[in-house]
mmCIF file of C-alpha atoms and ligand atoms in Angstrom:
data_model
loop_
_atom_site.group_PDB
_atom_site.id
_atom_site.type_symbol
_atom_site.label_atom_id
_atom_site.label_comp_id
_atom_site.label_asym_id
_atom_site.label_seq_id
_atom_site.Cartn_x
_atom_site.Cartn_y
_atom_site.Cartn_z
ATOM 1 C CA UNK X 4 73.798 46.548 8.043
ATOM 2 C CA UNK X 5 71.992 48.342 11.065
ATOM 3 C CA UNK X 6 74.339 45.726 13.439
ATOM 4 C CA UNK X 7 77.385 46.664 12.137
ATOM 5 C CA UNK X 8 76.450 50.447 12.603
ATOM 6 C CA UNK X 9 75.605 49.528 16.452
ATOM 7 C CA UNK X 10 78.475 50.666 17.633
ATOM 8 C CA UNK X 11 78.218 54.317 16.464
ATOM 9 C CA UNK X 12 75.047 55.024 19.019
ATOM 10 C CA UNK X 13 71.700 54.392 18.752
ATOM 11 C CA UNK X 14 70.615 58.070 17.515
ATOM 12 C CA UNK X 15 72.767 57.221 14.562
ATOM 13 C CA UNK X 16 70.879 53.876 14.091
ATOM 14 C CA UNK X 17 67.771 55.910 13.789
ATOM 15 C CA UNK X 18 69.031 57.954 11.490
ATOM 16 C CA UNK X 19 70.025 55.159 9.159
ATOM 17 C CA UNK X 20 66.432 53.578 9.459
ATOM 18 C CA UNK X 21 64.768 56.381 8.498
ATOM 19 C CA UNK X 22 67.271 56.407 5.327
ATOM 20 C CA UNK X 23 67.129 52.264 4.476
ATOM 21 C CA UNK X 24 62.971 53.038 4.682
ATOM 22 C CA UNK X 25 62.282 55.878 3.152
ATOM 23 C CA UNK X 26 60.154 55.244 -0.033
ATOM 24 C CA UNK X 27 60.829 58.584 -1.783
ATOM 25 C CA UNK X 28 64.502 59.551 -3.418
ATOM 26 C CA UNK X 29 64.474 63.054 -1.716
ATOM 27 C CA UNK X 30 63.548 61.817 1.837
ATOM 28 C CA UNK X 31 66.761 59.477 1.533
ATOM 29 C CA UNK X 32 68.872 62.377 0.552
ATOM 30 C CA UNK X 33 68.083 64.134 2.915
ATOM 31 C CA UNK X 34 68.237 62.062 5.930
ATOM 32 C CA UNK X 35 71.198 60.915 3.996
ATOM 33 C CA UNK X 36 73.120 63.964 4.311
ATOM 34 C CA UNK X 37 72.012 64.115 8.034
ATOM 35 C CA UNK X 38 73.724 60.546 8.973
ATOM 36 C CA UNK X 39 76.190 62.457 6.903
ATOM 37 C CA UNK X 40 77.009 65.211 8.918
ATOM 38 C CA UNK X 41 76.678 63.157 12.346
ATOM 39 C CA UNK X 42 78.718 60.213 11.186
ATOM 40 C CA UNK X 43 81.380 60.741 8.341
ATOM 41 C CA UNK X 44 82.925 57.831 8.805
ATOM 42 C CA UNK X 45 79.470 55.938 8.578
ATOM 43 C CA UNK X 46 78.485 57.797 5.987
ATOM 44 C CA UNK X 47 81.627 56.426 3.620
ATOM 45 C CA UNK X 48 80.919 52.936 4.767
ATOM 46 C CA UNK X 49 77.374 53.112 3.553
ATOM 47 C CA UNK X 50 78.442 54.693 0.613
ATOM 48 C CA UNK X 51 81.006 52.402 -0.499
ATOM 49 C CA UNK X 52 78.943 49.191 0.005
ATOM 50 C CA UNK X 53 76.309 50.187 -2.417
ATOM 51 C CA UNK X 54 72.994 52.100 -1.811
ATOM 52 C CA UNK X 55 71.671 49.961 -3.737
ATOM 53 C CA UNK X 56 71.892 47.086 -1.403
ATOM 54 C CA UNK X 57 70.550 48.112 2.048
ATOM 55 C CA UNK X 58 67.945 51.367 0.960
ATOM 56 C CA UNK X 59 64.801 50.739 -0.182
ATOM 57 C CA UNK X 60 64.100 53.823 -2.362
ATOM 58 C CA UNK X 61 67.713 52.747 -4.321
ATOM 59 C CA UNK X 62 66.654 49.245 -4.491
ATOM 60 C CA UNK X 63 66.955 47.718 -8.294
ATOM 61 C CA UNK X 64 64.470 45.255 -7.912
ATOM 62 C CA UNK X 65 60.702 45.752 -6.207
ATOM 63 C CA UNK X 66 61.353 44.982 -2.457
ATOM 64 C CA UNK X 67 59.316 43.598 -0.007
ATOM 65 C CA UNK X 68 57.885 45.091 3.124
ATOM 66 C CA UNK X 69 58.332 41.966 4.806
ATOM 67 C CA UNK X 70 61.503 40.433 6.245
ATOM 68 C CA UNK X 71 62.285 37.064 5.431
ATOM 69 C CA UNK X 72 64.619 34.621 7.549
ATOM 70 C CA UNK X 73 67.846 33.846 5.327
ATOM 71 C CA UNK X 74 66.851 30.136 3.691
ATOM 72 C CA UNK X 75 70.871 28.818 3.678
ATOM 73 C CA UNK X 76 70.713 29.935 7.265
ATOM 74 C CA UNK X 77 67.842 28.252 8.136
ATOM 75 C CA UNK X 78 68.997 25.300 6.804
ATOM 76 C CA UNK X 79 72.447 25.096 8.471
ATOM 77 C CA UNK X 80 70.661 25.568 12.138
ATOM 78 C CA UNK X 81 69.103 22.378 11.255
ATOM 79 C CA UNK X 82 71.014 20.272 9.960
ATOM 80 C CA UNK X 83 74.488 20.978 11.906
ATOM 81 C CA UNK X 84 74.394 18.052 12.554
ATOM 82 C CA UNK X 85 74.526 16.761 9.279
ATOM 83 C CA UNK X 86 77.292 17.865 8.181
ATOM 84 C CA UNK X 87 80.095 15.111 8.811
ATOM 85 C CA UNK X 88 77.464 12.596 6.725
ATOM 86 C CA UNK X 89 78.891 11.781 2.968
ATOM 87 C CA UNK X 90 77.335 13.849 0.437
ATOM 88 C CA UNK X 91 74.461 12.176 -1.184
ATOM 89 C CA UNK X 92 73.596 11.776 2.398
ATOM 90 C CA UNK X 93 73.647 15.107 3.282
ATOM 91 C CA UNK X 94 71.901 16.063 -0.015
ATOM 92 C CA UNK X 95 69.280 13.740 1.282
ATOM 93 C CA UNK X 96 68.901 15.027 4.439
ATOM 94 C CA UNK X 97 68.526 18.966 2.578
ATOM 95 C CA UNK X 98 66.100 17.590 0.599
ATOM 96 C CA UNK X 99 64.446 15.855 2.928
ATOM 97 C CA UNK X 100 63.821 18.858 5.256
ATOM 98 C CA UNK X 101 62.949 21.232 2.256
ATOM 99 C CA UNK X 102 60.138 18.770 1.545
ATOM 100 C CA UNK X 103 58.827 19.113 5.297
ATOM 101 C CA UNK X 104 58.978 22.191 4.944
ATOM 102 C CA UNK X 105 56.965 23.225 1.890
ATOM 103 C CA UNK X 106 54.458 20.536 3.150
ATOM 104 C CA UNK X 107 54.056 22.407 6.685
ATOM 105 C CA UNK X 108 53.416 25.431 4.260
ATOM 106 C CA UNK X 109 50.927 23.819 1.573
ATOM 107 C CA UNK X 110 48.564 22.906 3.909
ATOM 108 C CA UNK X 111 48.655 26.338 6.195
ATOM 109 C CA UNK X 112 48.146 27.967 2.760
ATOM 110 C CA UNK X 113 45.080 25.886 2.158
ATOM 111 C CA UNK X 114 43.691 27.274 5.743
ATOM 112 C CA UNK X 115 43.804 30.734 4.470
ATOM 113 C CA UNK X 116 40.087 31.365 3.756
ATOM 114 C CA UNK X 117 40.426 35.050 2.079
ATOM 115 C CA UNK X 118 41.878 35.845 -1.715
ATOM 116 C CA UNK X 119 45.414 37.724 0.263
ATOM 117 C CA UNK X 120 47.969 36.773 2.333
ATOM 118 C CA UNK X 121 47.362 37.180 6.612
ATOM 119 C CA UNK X 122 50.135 40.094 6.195
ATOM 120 C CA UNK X 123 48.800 41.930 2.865
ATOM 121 C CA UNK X 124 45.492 41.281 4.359
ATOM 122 C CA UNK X 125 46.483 43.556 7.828
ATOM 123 C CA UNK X 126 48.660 46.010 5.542
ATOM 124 C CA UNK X 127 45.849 46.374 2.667
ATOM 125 C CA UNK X 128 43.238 46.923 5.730
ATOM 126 C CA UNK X 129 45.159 49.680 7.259
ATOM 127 C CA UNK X 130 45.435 51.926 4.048
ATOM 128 C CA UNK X 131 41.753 51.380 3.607
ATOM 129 C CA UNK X 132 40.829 52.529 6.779
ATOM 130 C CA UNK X 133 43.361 55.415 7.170
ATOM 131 C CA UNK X 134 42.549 56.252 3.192
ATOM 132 C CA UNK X 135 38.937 56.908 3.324
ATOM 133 C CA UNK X 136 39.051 60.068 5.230
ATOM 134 C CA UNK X 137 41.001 61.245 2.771
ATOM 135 C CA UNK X 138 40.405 64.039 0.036
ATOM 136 C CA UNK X 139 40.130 62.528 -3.839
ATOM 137 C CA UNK X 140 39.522 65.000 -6.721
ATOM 138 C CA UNK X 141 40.247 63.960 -9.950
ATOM 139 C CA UNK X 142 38.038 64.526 -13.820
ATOM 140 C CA UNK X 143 39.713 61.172 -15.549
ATOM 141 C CA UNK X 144 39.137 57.619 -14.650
ATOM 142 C CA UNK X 145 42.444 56.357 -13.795
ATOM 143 C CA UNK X 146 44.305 59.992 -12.588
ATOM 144 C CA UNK X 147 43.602 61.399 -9.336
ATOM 145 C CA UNK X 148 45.109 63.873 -6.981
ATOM 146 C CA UNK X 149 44.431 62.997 -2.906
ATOM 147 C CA UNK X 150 45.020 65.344 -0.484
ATOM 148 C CA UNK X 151 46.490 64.239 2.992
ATOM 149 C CA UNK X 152 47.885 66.662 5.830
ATOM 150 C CA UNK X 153 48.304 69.678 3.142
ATOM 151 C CA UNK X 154 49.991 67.484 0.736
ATOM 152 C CA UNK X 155 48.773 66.257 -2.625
ATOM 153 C CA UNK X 156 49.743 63.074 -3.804
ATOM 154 C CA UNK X 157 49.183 62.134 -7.737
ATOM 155 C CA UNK X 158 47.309 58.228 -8.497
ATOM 156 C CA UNK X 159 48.132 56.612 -11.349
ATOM 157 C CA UNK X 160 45.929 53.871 -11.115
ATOM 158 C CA UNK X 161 46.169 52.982 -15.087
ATOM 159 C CA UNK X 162 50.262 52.601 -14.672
ATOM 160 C CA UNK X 163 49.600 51.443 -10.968
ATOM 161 C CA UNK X 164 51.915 54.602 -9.052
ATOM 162 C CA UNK X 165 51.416 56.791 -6.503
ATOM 163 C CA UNK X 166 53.778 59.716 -5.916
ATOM 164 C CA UNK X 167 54.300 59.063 -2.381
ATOM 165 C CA UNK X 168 56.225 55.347 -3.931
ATOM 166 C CA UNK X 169 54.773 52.792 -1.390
ATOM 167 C CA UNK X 170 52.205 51.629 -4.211
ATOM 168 C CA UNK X 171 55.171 51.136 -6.443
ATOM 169 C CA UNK X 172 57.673 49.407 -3.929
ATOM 170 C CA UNK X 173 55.611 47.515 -2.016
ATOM 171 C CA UNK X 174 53.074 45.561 -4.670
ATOM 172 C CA UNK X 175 50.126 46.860 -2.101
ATOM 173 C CA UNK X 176 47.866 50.059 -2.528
ATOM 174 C CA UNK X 177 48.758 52.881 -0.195
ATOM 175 C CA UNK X 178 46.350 54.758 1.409
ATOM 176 C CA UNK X 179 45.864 56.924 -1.336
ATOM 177 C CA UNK X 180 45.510 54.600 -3.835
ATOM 178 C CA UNK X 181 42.970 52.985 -1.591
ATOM 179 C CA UNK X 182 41.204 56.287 -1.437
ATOM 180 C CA UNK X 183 41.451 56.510 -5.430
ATOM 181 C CA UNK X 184 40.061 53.226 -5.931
ATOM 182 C CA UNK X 185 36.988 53.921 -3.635
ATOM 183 C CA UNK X 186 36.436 56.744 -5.951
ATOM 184 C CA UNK X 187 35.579 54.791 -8.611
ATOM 185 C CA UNK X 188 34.399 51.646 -7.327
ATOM 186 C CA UNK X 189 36.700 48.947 -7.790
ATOM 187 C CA UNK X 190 37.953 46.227 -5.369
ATOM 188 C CA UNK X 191 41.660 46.962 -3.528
ATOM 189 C CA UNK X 192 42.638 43.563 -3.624
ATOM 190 C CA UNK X 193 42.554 43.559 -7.568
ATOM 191 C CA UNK X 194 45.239 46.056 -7.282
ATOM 192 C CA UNK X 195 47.842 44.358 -5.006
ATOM 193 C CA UNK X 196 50.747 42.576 -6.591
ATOM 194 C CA UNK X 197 49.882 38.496 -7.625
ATOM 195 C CA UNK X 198 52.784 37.350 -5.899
ATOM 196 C CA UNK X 199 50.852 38.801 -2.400
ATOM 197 C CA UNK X 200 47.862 36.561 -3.408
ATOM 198 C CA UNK X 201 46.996 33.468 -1.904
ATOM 199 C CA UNK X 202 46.805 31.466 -5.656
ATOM 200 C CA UNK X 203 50.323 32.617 -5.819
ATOM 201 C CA UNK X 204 51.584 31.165 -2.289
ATOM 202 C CA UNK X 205 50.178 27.977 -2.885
ATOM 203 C CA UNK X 206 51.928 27.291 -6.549
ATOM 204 C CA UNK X 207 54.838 28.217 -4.439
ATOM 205 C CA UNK X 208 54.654 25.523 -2.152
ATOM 206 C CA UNK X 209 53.391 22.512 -4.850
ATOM 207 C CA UNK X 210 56.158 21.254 -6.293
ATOM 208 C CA UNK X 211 57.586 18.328 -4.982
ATOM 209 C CA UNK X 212 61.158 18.277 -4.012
ATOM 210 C CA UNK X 213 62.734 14.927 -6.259
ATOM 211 C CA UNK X 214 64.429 12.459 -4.256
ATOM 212 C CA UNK X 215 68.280 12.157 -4.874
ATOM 213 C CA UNK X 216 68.211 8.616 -7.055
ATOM 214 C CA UNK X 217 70.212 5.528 -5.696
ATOM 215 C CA UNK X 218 71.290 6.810 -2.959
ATOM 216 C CA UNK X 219 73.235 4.346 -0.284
ATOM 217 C CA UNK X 220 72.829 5.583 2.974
ATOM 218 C CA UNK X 221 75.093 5.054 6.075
ATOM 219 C CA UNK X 222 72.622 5.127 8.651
ATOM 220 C CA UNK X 223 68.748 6.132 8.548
ATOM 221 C CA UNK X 224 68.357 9.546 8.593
ATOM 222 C CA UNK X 225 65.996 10.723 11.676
ATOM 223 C CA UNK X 226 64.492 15.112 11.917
ATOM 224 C CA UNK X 227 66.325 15.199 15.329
ATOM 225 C CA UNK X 228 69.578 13.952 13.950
ATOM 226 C CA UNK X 229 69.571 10.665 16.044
HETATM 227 ZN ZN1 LIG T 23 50.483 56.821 -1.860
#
């Protein structure tokens, strides 16, 4: 989406960054109606393809943080090559290369020696840091109000929300849930999302990919193609 808006300038692809990224529904509005009023035009094409789609605080499903490279795509870079072969050879040759794949991934998972992943680990140690400065006041054990920059955020950390929305979205405690959770003496980790866990990567990566059965092959199939 940002490419296709290249042409329009860069100030305007700032603009729409700081509306695909914003976390909280009345930061996108409002830097929605700026793009808006610098770009009509842009504004409509956003519009008509679906917030939904490209901003994060319209998203219907928890995003990630983290950009991912397209799999499909990935896969045709590879195998170009591959593609005048019959079909069950080609499906061999996609299977084949999934299998390498999740392999090459299995065993860096195994070298990951704490309970997160290296990414959640550097995120999760940034909102600890920056979080323990901050202001916590709070009478219950799960509420709490934290003060940062003369704004108050409310922690939920019973129904796991924070009202600045990076707790919810992301699956990783913000700084001020980080700050809550010092209050009353729990672990940060225990609060980030399963899927950001190291246990979860690795069941990720254990199946094995099934070979296609029977399959008559024109020619052996090499990585390079050859
Ligand atoms: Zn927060």
């Amino acid at each position: 989406m940002q490419k296709n808006l290249v042409h329009y300038g860069k100030h305007l692809v700032a603009i729409f960054k700081s509306v695909a990224y914003a976390y909280r529904s009345e930061e996108f509005h409002r830097n929605f109606t700026a793009l808006q009023v610098l770009k009509p035009t842009a504004h409509r094409h956003l519009f008509d393809v679906g917030e939904h789609r490209w901003a994060r605080s319209k998203c219907l499903v928890r995003p990630s943080s983290f950009m991912t490279s397209n799999a499909a795509e990935s896969l045709n870079s590879h195998l170009l090559w591959a593609r005048c072969l019959p079909i069950c050879s080609l499906l061999e040759c996609y299977r084949s290369i999934v299998e390498k794949w999740f392999d090459e991934r299995h065993v860096s998972v195994i070298g990951i020696s704490h309970q997160l992943t290296e990414k959640t680990a550097l995120k999760l140690q940034v909102a600890v840091e920056t979080g323990c400065h901050l202001i916590v006041c709070g009478t219950t054990t799960h509420m709490f109000t934290v003060e940062q920059e003369n704004k108050s955020y409310v922690v939920d950390l019973q129904n796991l929300t924070c009202e600045c929305k990076e707790f919810e979205l992301d699956g990783i405690p913000c700084r001020h849930v980080c700050a809550a959770i010092r209050r009353v003496g729990l672990q940060v980790t225990d609060f980030v999302a399963k899927y950001f866990h190291q246990s979860s990567l690795m069941g990720t990566y254990l199946p094995h990919i099934r070979i296609v059965p029977h399959t008559l092959f024109d020619r052996p199939i090499s990585w390079d193609g050859k």
